[in-house]
mmCIF file of C-alpha atoms in Angstrom:
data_model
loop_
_atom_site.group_PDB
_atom_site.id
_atom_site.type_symbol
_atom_site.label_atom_id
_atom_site.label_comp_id
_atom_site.label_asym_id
_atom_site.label_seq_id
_atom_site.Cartn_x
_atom_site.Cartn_y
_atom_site.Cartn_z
ATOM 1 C CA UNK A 1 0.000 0.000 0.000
ATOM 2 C CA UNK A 2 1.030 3.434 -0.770
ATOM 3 C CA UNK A 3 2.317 4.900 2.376
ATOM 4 C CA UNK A 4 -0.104 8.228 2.940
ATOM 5 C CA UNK A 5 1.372 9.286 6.109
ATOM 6 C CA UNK A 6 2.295 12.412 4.252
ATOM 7 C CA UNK A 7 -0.856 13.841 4.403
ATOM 8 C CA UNK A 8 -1.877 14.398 7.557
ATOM 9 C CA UNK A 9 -5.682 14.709 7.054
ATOM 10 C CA UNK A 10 -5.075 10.918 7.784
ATOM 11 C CA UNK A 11 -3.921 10.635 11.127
ATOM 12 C CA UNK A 12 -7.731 11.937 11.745
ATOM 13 C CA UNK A 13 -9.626 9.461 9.253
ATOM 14 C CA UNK A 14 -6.990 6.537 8.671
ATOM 15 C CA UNK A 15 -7.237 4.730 6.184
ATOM 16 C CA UNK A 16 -8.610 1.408 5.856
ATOM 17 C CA UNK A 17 -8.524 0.115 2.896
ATOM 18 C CA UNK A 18 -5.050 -0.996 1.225
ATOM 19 C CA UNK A 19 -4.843 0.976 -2.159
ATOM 20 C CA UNK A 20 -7.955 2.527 -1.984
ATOM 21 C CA UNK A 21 -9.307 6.095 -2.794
ATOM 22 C CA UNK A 22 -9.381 7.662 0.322
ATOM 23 C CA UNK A 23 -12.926 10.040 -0.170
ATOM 24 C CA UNK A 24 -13.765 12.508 2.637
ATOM 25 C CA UNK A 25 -17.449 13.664 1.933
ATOM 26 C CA UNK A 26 -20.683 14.347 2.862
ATOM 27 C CA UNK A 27 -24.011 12.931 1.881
ATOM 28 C CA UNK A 28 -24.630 16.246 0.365
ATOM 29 C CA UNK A 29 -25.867 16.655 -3.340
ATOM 30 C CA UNK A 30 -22.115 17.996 -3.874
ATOM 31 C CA UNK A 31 -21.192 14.790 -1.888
ATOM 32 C CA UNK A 32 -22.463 11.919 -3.770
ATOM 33 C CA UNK A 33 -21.707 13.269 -6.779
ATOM 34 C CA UNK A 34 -18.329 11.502 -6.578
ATOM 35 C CA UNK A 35 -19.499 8.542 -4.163
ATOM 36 C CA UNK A 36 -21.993 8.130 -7.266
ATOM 37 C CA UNK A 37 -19.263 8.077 -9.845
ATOM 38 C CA UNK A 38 -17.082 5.716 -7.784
ATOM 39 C CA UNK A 39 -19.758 3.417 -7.477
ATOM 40 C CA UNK A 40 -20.532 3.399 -11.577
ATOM 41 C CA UNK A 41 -16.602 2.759 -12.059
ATOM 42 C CA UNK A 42 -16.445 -0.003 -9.258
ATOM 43 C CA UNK A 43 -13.408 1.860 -8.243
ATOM 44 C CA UNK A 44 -12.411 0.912 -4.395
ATOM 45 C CA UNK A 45 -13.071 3.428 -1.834
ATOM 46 C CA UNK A 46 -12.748 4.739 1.985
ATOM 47 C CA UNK A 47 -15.577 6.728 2.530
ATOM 48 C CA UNK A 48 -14.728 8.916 5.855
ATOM 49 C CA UNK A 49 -17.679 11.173 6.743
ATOM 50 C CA UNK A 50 -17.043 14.677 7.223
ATOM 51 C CA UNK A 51 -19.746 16.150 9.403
ATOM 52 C CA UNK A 52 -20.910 19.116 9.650
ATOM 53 C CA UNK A 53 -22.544 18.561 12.811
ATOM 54 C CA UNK A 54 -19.304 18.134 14.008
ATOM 55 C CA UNK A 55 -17.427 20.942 11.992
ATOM 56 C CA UNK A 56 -15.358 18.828 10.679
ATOM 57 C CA UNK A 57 -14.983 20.709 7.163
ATOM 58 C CA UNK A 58 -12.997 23.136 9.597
ATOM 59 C CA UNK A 59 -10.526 21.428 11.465
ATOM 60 C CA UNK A 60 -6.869 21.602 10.491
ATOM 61 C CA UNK A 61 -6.838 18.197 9.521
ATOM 62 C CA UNK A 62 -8.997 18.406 6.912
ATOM 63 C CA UNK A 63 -8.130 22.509 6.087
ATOM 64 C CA UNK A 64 -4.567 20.373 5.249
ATOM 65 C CA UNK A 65 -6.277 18.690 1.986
ATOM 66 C CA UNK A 66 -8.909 21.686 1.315
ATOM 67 C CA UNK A 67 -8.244 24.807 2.663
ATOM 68 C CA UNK A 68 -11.513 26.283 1.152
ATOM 69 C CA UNK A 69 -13.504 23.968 3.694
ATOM 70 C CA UNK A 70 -16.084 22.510 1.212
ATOM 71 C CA UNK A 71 -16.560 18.611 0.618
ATOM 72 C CA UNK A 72 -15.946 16.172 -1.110
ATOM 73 C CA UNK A 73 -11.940 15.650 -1.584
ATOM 74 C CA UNK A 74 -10.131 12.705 -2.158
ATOM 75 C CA UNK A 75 -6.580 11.051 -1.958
ATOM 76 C CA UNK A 76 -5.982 8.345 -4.617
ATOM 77 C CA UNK A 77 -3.215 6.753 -3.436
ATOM 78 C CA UNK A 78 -2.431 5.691 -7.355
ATOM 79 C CA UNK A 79 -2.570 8.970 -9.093
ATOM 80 C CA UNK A 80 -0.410 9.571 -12.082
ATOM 81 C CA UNK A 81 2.730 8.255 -12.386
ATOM 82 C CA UNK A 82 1.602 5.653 -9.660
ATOM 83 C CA UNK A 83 2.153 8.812 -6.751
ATOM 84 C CA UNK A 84 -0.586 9.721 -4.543
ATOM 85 C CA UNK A 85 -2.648 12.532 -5.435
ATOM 86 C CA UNK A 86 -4.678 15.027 -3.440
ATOM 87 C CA UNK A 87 -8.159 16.586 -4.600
ATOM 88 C CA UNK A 88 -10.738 18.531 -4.284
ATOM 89 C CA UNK A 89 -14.016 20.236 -6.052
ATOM 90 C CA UNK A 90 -16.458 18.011 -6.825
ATOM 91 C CA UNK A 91 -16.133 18.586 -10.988
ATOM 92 C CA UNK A 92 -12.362 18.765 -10.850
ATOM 93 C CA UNK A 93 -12.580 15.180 -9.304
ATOM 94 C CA UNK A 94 -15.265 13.694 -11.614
ATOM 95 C CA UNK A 95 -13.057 14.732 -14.642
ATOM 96 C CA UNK A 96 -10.350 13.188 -12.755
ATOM 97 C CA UNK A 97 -11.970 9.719 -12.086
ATOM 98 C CA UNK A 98 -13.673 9.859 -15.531
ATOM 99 C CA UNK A 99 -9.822 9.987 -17.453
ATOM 100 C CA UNK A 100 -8.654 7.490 -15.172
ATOM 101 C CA UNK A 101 -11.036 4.900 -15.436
ATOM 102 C CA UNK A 102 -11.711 5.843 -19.461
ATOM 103 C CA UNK A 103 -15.874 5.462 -18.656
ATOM 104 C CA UNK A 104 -18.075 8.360 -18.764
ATOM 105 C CA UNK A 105 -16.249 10.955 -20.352
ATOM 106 C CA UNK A 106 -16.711 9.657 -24.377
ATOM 107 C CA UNK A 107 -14.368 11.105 -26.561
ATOM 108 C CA UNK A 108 -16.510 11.747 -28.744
ATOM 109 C CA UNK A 109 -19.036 13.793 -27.027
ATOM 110 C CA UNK A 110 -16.422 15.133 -24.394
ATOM 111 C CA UNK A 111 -17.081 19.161 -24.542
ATOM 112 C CA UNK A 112 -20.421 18.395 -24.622
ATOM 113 C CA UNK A 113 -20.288 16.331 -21.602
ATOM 114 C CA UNK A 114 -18.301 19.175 -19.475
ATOM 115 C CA UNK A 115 -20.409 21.758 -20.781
ATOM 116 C CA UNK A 116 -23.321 20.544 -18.989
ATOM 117 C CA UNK A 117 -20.756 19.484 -16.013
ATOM 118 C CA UNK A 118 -20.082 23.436 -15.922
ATOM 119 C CA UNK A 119 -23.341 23.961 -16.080
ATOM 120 C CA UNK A 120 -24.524 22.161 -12.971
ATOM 121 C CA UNK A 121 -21.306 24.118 -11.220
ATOM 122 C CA UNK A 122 -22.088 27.338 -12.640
ATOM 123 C CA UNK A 123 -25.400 27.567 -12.436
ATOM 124 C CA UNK A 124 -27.656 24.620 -10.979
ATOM 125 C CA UNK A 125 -25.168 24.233 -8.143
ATOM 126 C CA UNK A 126 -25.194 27.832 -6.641
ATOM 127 C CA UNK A 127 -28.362 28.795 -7.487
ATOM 128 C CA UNK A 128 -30.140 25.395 -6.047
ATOM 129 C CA UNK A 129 -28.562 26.333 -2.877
ATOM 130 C CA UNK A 130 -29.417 29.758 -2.454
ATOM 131 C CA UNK A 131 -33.420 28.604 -2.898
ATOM 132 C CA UNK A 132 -32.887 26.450 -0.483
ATOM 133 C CA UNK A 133 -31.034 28.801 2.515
ATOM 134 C CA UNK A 134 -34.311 30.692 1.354
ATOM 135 C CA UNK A 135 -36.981 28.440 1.324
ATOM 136 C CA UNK A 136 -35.823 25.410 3.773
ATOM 137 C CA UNK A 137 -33.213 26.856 6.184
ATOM 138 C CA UNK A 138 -32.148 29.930 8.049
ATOM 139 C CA UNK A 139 -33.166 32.640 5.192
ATOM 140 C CA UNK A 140 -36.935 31.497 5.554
ATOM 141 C CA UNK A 141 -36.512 33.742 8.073
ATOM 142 C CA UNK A 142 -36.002 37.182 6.410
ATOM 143 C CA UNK A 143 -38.880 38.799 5.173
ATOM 144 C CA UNK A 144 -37.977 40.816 2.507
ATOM 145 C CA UNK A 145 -39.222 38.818 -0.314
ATOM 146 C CA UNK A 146 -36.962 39.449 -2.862
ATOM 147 C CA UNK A 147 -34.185 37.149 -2.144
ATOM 148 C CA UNK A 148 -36.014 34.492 -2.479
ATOM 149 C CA UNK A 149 -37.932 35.401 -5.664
ATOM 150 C CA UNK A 150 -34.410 35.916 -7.385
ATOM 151 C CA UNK A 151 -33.188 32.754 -6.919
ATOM 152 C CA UNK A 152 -36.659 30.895 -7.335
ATOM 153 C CA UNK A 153 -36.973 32.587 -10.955
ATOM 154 C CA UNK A 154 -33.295 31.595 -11.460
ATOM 155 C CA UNK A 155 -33.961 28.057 -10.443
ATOM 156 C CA UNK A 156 -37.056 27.815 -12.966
ATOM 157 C CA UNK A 157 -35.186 29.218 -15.583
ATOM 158 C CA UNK A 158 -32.377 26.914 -14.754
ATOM 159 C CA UNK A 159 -34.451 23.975 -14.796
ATOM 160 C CA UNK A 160 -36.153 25.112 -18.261
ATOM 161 C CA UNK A 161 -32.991 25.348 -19.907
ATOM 162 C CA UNK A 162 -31.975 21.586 -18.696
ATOM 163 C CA UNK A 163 -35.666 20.619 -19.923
ATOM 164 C CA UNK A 164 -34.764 21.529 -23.295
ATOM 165 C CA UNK A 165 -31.734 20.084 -23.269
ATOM 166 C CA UNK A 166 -32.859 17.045 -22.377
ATOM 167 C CA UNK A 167 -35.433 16.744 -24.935
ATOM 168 C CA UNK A 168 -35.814 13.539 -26.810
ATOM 169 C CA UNK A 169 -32.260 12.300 -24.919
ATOM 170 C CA UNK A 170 -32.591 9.911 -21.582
ATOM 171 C CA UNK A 171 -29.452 11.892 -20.725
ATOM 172 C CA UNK A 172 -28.109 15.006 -20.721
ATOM 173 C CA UNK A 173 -25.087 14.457 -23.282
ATOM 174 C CA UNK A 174 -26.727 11.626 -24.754
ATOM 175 C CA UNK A 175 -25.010 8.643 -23.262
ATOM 176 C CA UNK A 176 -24.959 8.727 -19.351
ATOM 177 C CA UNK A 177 -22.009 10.775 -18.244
ATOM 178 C CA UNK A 178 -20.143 12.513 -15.838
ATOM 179 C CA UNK A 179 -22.684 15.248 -16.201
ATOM 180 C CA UNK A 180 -25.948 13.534 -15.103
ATOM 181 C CA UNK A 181 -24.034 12.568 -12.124
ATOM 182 C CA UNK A 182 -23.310 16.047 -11.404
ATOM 183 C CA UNK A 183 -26.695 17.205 -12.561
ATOM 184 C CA UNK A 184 -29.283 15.199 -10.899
ATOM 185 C CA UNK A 185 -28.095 14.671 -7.181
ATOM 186 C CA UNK A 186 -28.920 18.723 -7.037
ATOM 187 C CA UNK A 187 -32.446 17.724 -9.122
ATOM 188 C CA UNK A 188 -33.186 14.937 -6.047
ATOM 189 C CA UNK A 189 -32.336 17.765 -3.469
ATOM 190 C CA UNK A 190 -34.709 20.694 -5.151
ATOM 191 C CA UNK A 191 -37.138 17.871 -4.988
ATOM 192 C CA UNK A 192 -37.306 16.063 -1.927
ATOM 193 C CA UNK A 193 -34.442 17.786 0.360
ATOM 194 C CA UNK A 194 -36.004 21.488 -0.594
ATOM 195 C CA UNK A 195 -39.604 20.441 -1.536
ATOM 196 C CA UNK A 196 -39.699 23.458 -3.647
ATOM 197 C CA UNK A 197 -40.991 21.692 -6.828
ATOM 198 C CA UNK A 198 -44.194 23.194 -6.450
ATOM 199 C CA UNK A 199 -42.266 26.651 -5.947
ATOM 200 C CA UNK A 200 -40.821 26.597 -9.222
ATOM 201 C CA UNK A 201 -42.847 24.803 -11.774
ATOM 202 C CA UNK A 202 -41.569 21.065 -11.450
ATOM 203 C CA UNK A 203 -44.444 19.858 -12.704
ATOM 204 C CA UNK A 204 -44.505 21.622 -15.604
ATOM 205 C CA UNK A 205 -41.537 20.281 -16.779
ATOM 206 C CA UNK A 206 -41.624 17.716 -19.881
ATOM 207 C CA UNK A 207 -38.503 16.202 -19.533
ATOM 208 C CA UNK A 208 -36.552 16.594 -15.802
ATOM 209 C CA UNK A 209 -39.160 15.079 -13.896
ATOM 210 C CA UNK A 210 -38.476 11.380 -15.698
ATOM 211 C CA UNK A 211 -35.032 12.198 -15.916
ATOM 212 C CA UNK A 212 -34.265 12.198 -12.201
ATOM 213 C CA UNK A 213 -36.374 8.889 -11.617
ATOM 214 C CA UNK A 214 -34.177 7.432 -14.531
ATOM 215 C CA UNK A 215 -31.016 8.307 -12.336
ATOM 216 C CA UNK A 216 -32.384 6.975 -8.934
ATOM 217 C CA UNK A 217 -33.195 3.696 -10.304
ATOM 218 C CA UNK A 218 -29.677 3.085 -10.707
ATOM 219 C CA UNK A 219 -28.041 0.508 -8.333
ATOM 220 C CA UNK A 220 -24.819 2.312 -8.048
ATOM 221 C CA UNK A 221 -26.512 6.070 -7.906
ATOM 222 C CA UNK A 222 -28.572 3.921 -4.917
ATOM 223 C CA UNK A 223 -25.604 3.194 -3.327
ATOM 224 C CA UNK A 224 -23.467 5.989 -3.373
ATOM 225 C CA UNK A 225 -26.379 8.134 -2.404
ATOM 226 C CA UNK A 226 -25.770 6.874 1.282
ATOM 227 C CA UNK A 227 -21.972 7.528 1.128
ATOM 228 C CA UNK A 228 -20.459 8.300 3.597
ATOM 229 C CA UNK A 229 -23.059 6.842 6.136
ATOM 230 C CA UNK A 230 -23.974 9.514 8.370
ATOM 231 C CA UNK A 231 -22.448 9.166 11.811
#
């Protein structure tokens, strides 16, 4: 196994697993998106949960592998050139895992793939979230009104644009990709995490609503859904 002791995010979650991918994460929408992916590549994994119950996005030991406190990050003890390598942001690692496994990033349709992957980190991402601080959480709160039209309108336009997109496909950039996983853990979130679908038009939609129930029928989106297991 290679020797991480280097890294000292592992002297607080050790690992466990000779040779695996070491993921810290969440079961966040931004979370699973890579326990999803290493599930569909049957890729070997330590899942260590990073709660934020607990703070634990801010303690130096994991401020040591992302010092901009967000999950999910990984060390994959056979990076390239068979020496370790240490990363975070969700799309940054999907790309990653995508180019070393050779699955879900086709040649082919590859700029269309991480155009939609920049979409859901643009756009779907940021904007998700802010409806929900708004609508579910703390920002319920405030009541000024417009803060939570702007991001509601955003979210509906958002979600119109991905309707389109997805018109006459099953997925986003045709074959299933890096993208959908990025893409529809935020879609299961605005829907059952949120329940805003009411708030902005869900079922209006043609196309998303079937879309997400495509993805959540998946064995491996089933599993890494629940990765890391809350503790």
């Amino acid at each position: 196994m290679t020797d991480l002791s280097a890294f000292p995010i592992t002297r607080r979650w050790p690992p466990r697993t000779p040779g695996a991918i070491q993921l810290y994460s969440w079961p966040t929408p931004n979370g699973v998106k890579v326990s999803i992916a290493l599930e569909e590549m049957g890729l070997t994994y330590d899942a260590h949960p990073v709660s934020f119950d607990r703070q634990d996005q801010m303690t130096p030991a994991y401020l040591s592998l992302n010092p901009n406190n967000k999950i999910p990050a990984i060390i994959d003890p056979a990076g390239p050139g068979g020496q370790p390598l240490a990363l975070f942001e969700s799309g940054a690692i999907l790309i990653y895992l995508a180019e070393k496994t050779g699955r879900f990033l086709p040649q082919a349709t590859r700029y269309e793939v991480l155009q939609w992957l920049m979409f859901q980190m643009g756009g779907i991402g940021p904007m998700f979230g802010q409806l929900g601080f708004f609508h579910a959480f703390a920002g319920k709160e405030i009541e000024d009104p417009r803060p939570k039209e702007r991001y509601r309108a955003e979210v509906a336009r958002l979600l119109r644009v991905l309707d389109t997109g997805l018109a006459g496909r099953d997925w986003i950039a045709g074959d299933y990709s890096i993208a959908d996983m990025a893409i529809a853990p935020w879609l299961r979130t605005l829907r059952e995490g949120y329940k805003a679908a009411d708030l902005v038009g869900w079922a209006d939609l043609d196309n998303v609503p079937a879309y997400l129930d495509r993805f959540l029928a998946r064995p491996a989106v089933q599993r890494g859904l629940v990765q890391p297991p809350r503790v």
